[in-house]
Amino acid sequence: MKKIAMGIDIGGTNTAFGLVDEDGNVEAPKAPTPINDTTPLWAKHPNECTEDEYKDFFRKVFHDYKEPLFWIHLNMDYPFNLKGILYFPKINMEYESIEGTIKLYNNQVFIADNIKEVIPDFLLMLKGALDCPDLPLNVSRSYLQNSGYVGKISTHIVKKVADKLNSLCNLEREQYESIWNDIRIFVEYACMRDRKFYDRVKGSLLLTMTDGSHLTLDQYLENAKEKHEGVVYYTTDKALQAQYISMFEAEGISVAVFDKQLDTQFVTMIESYGKDVKYL
């Protein structure tokens, strides 16, 4: 059946209000529906969001088939306004690209991707959206580099990431251990790039042992104080050094595993920070 649009002119404006078929029957117009999300997930309070909503948002925005390991929902009104969600994707391949995507908004208006002045480079491997209403829509590099407001945002984000890692380690240890190998590269790299970040999370850094278990440095040193106080024994190749590992373990000495390319630099760094602990 052929249908035609029917309208009425009010004050010079032709407003369509329905469709009319050949028999003169009028169909009621359909209510308009928005094609975009008028209330993005980051604009909601964290208590109003479910785990499924966080995962759906991640898949929809970043088209990533792998589920995020965990996320941080930022919701701050004072001393500056900042809302957003940061996701921790799996980063467990040494040579895999670890560049993420951070989308920056101003009152839900997209501004730019991955601005290093707002997100430190060692956090750019994360994925997420940040809404900063106090930022200008046209952000110049010189403005970002000289803005105290931007510096405060960056510092706050780094702190929230560290707080999340500490919270998982202290309150959800089993989950934290299960994802440690997936986030280990990120944590080590971040510690090497930012001493303050290291100072915040050093109590939550895990040592992976040869049997697959995990210990914090303090736990390892406490267990070892009677046999080798202040010394961490580690291996860089479990197969190649299996004989030596067996000898140590026969003496009741636990051996940590540092077998990634980044580990050598990381061990050198933490040994220089804590000079009372040696890594052998």
Coordinates of N, CA, C and O in Angstrom, one line a residue, residues 14-91:
N14 N 6.4 23.8 8.1 CA 5.7 22.6 7.7 C 6.1 21.4 8.6 O 7.3 21.0 8.6
T15 N 5.2 21.0 9.4 CA 5.5 19.9 10.4 C 4.8 18.6 10.1 O 3.6 18.6 10.1
A16 N 5.6 17.6 9.7 CA 5.0 16.3 9.4 C 4.5 15.6 10.7 O 5.2 15.6 11.7
F17 N 3.2 15.1 10.6 CA 2.7 14.4 11.9 C 2.3 13.0 11.6 O 1.8 12.4 12.5
G18 N 2.4 12.5 10.4 CA 2.0 11.1 10.2 C 2.1 10.7 8.8 O 2.5 11.5 7.9
L19 N 1.8 9.5 8.5 CA 1.8 8.9 7.1 C 0.3 8.6 6.8 O -0.4 8.1 7.6
V20 N -0.1 8.9 5.5 CA -1.4 8.7 5.1 C -1.4 7.7 3.9 O -0.6 7.9 3.0
D21 N -2.2 6.6 4.0 CA -2.2 5.7 2.9 C -3.2 6.1 1.9 O -3.9 7.1 2.1
E22 N -3.4 5.3 0.8 CA -4.3 5.7 -0.3 C -5.8 5.7 0.2 O -6.6 6.4 -0.5
D23 N -6.1 5.0 1.3 CA -7.5 5.0 1.7 C -7.8 6.2 2.7 O -8.9 6.3 3.3
G24 N -6.8 7.0 3.0 CA -6.9 8.1 3.9 C -6.7 7.8 5.3 O -7.0 8.6 6.2
N25 N -6.2 6.6 5.6 CA -5.9 6.3 7.0 C -4.6 6.9 7.5 O -3.6 6.8 6.7
V26 N -4.6 7.5 8.6 CA -3.4 8.1 9.1 C -2.7 7.3 10.2 O -3.4 6.8 11.1
E27 N -1.4 7.0 10.0 CA -0.7 6.3 11.0 C 0.0 7.3 12.0 O 0.5 8.3 11.5
A28 N -0.1 7.0 13.2 CA 0.6 7.9 14.2 C 2.1 7.8 14.0 O 2.7 6.8 13.7
P29 N 2.7 9.0 14.1 CA 4.2 9.0 13.9 C 4.9 8.3 15.1 O 4.4 8.3 16.2
K30 N 6.0 7.7 14.8 CA 6.8 7.1 15.8 C 7.6 8.1 16.6 O 8.0 9.1 16.1
A31 N 7.7 7.8 17.9 CA 8.4 8.7 18.8 C 9.9 8.7 18.4 O 10.5 7.7 18.1
P32 N 10.5 9.9 18.4 CA 11.9 10.0 18.0 C 12.8 9.2 19.1 O 12.5 9.2 20.2
T33 N 13.8 8.5 18.6 CA 14.7 7.8 19.5 C 16.1 8.3 19.2 O 16.5 8.4 18.1
P34 N 16.9 8.5 20.3 CA 18.2 9.0 20.1 C 19.1 7.9 19.5 O 19.0 6.7 19.8
I35 N 20.1 8.3 18.6 CA 21.0 7.3 18.0 C 22.3 7.3 18.8 O 23.1 6.4 18.6
N36 N 22.5 8.2 19.8 CA 23.7 8.1 20.6 C 23.3 8.0 22.1 O 22.1 8.1 22.4
D37 N 24.2 7.6 22.9 CA 24.0 7.4 24.4 C 24.0 8.8 25.0 O 25.0 9.5 25.1
T38 N 22.8 9.2 25.5 CA 22.7 10.6 26.1 C 23.3 10.6 27.5 O 23.5 11.7 28.1
T39 N 23.4 9.4 28.2 CA 24.0 9.4 29.5 C 25.1 8.3 29.5 O 24.8 7.1 29.8
P40 N 26.3 8.7 29.1 CA 27.4 7.7 29.1 C 27.6 7.1 30.5 O 27.3 7.7 31.5
L41 N 28.2 5.9 30.5 CA 28.4 5.2 31.7 C 29.2 6.0 32.7 O 29.0 6.0 33.9
W42 N 30.2 6.8 32.3 CA 31.1 7.5 33.2 C 30.3 8.6 33.9 O 30.8 9.1 34.9
A43 N 29.2 9.1 33.3 CA 28.4 10.2 34.0 C 27.6 9.7 35.1 O 27.0 10.4 35.9
K44 N 27.4 8.3 35.3 CA 26.7 7.8 36.3 C 27.5 7.6 37.6 O 28.8 7.6 37.5
H45 N 26.9 7.5 38.7 CA 27.6 7.2 39.9 C 28.1 5.7 39.9 O 27.3 4.8 39.4
P46 N 29.3 5.4 40.4 CA 29.7 4.0 40.4 C 28.8 3.0 41.0 O 28.7 1.9 40.5
N47 N 28.1 3.4 42.0 CA 27.1 2.5 42.7 C 25.9 2.2 41.8 O 25.2 1.2 42.1
E48 N 25.7 3.0 40.7 CA 24.6 2.7 39.8 C 25.0 1.8 38.7 O 24.1 1.5 37.8
C49 N 26.2 1.4 38.5 CA 26.7 0.7 37.4 C 27.0 -0.8 37.8 O 27.5 -1.1 38.8
T50 N 26.6 -1.7 36.9 CA 26.8 -3.1 37.1 C 28.1 -3.5 36.4 O 28.6 -2.9 35.5
E51 N 28.6 -4.7 36.7 CA 29.7 -5.3 36.1 C 29.5 -5.5 34.6 O 30.3 -5.2 33.7
D52 N 28.3 -6.0 34.2 CA 27.9 -6.2 32.8 C 27.9 -4.9 32.0 O 28.4 -4.8 30.9
E53 N 27.5 -3.8 32.7 CA 27.5 -2.5 32.0 C 28.9 -2.0 31.7 O 29.2 -1.5 30.6
Y54 N 29.8 -2.2 32.7 CA 31.2 -1.8 32.5 C 31.8 -2.6 31.3 O 32.5 -2.1 30.4
K55 N 31.5 -3.9 31.2 CA 32.1 -4.7 30.2 C 31.5 -4.4 28.8 O 32.2 -4.4 27.8
D56 N 30.2 -4.1 28.8 CA 29.5 -3.8 27.5 C 30.0 -2.4 27.0 O 30.2 -2.3 25.8
F57 N 30.2 -1.5 27.9 CA 30.8 -0.2 27.5 C 32.2 -0.4 26.9 O 32.5 0.2 25.9
F58 N 33.0 -1.2 27.5 CA 34.3 -1.5 27.0 C 34.3 -2.1 25.6 O 35.0 -1.6 24.7
R59 N 33.4 -3.0 25.4 CA 33.4 -3.7 24.1 C 32.8 -2.7 23.0 O 33.3 -2.7 21.9
K60 N 31.8 -1.9 23.4 CA 31.2 -1.0 22.5 C 32.1 0.1 22.0 O 32.2 0.5 20.9
V61 N 32.9 0.7 23.0 CA 33.7 1.8 22.7 C 35.0 1.4 22.1 O 35.5 2.1 21.1
F62 N 35.6 0.3 22.5 CA 37.0 0.0 22.1 C 37.0 -1.2 21.2 O 38.1 -1.6 20.7
H63 N 35.9 -1.9 20.9 CA 35.8 -3.0 20.0 C 36.9 -4.0 20.3 O 37.6 -4.6 19.5
D64 N 37.0 -4.3 21.6 CA 38.0 -5.3 22.1 C 37.3 -6.5 22.6 O 36.4 -6.5 23.4
Y65 N 37.6 -7.7 21.9 CA 36.9 -8.9 22.3 C 37.4 -9.5 23.6 O 36.7 -10.3 24.2
K66 N 38.6 -9.1 24.1 CA 39.1 -9.6 25.4 C 38.5 -8.7 26.5 O 38.5 -7.5 26.5
E67 N 38.0 -9.4 27.6 CA 37.4 -8.7 28.7 C 38.5 -7.9 29.5 O 39.6 -8.5 29.6
P68 N 38.2 -6.7 30.0 CA 39.2 -6.0 30.8 C 39.4 -6.8 32.1 O 38.5 -7.5 32.6
L69 N 40.6 -6.6 32.6 CA 40.9 -7.3 33.9 C 40.2 -6.7 35.1 O 39.7 -7.3 35.9
F70 N 40.2 -5.3 35.1 CA 39.5 -4.6 36.1 C 39.4 -3.1 35.6 O 40.0 -2.8 34.5
W71 N 38.8 -2.3 36.3 CA 38.6 -0.9 35.9 C 38.5 0.0 37.1 O 38.3 -0.4 38.2
I72 N 38.7 1.3 36.8 CA 38.6 2.4 37.9 C 37.6 3.4 37.4 O 37.7 3.9 36.3
H73 N 36.6 3.6 38.2 CA 35.5 4.6 37.9 C 35.9 5.9 38.6 O 35.8 6.0 39.9
L74 N 36.3 7.0 37.9 CA 36.6 8.2 38.5 C 35.4 9.1 38.6 O 34.6 9.3 37.6
N75 N 35.1 9.7 39.8 CA 33.9 10.5 40.0 C 34.3 11.6 41.0 O 34.1 11.4 42.2
M76 N 34.8 12.7 40.5 CA 35.4 13.7 41.5 C 34.8 15.1 41.1 O 34.7 15.5 40.0
D77 N 34.3 15.8 42.2 CA 33.7 17.1 42.0 C 34.6 18.2 42.6 O 34.4 19.4 42.3
Y78 N 35.5 17.8 43.5 CA 36.3 18.8 44.2 C 37.7 18.2 44.5 O 37.8 17.1 44.8
P79 N 38.7 19.0 44.4 CA 38.8 20.4 44.0 C 38.7 20.7 42.5 O 38.8 21.8 42.1
F80 N 38.6 19.6 41.7 CA 38.3 19.9 40.3 C 37.3 18.8 39.8 O 37.1 17.8 40.5
N81 N 36.7 19.0 38.7 CA 35.6 18.2 38.2 C 36.3 17.2 37.2 O 36.9 17.6 36.2
L82 N 36.1 15.9 37.5 CA 36.7 14.9 36.6 C 35.8 13.6 36.8 O 35.6 13.1 37.9
K83 N 35.4 13.1 35.6 CA 34.6 11.8 35.6 C 35.3 11.0 34.5 O 35.8 11.5 33.5
G84 N 35.2 9.7 34.7 CA 35.7 8.8 33.6 C 35.9 7.4 34.1 O 35.6 7.1 35.3
I85 N 36.2 6.5 33.2 CA 36.5 5.1 33.5 C 37.8 4.7 32.8 O 38.0 5.0 31.6
L86 N 38.7 4.1 33.6 CA 39.9 3.6 33.0 C 39.9 2.0 33.1 O 39.6 1.5 34.2
Y87 N 40.2 1.4 32.0 CA 40.2 -0.1 32.0 C 41.6 -0.6 31.9 O 42.5 0.0 31.2
F88 N 41.9 -1.7 32.5 CA 43.1 -2.4 32.5 C 43.0 -3.6 31.5 O 42.4 -4.6 31.9
P89 N 43.5 -3.5 30.3 CA 43.4 -4.7 29.4 C 44.5 -5.7 29.7 O 45.4 -5.4 30.5
K90 N 44.4 -6.9 29.2 CA 45.5 -7.9 29.3 C 46.7 -7.4 28.6 O 46.7 -7.1 27.4
I91 N 47.8 -7.4 29.3 CA 49.1 -7.1 28.7 C 50.1 -8.1 29.1 O 50.9 -7.9 30.0

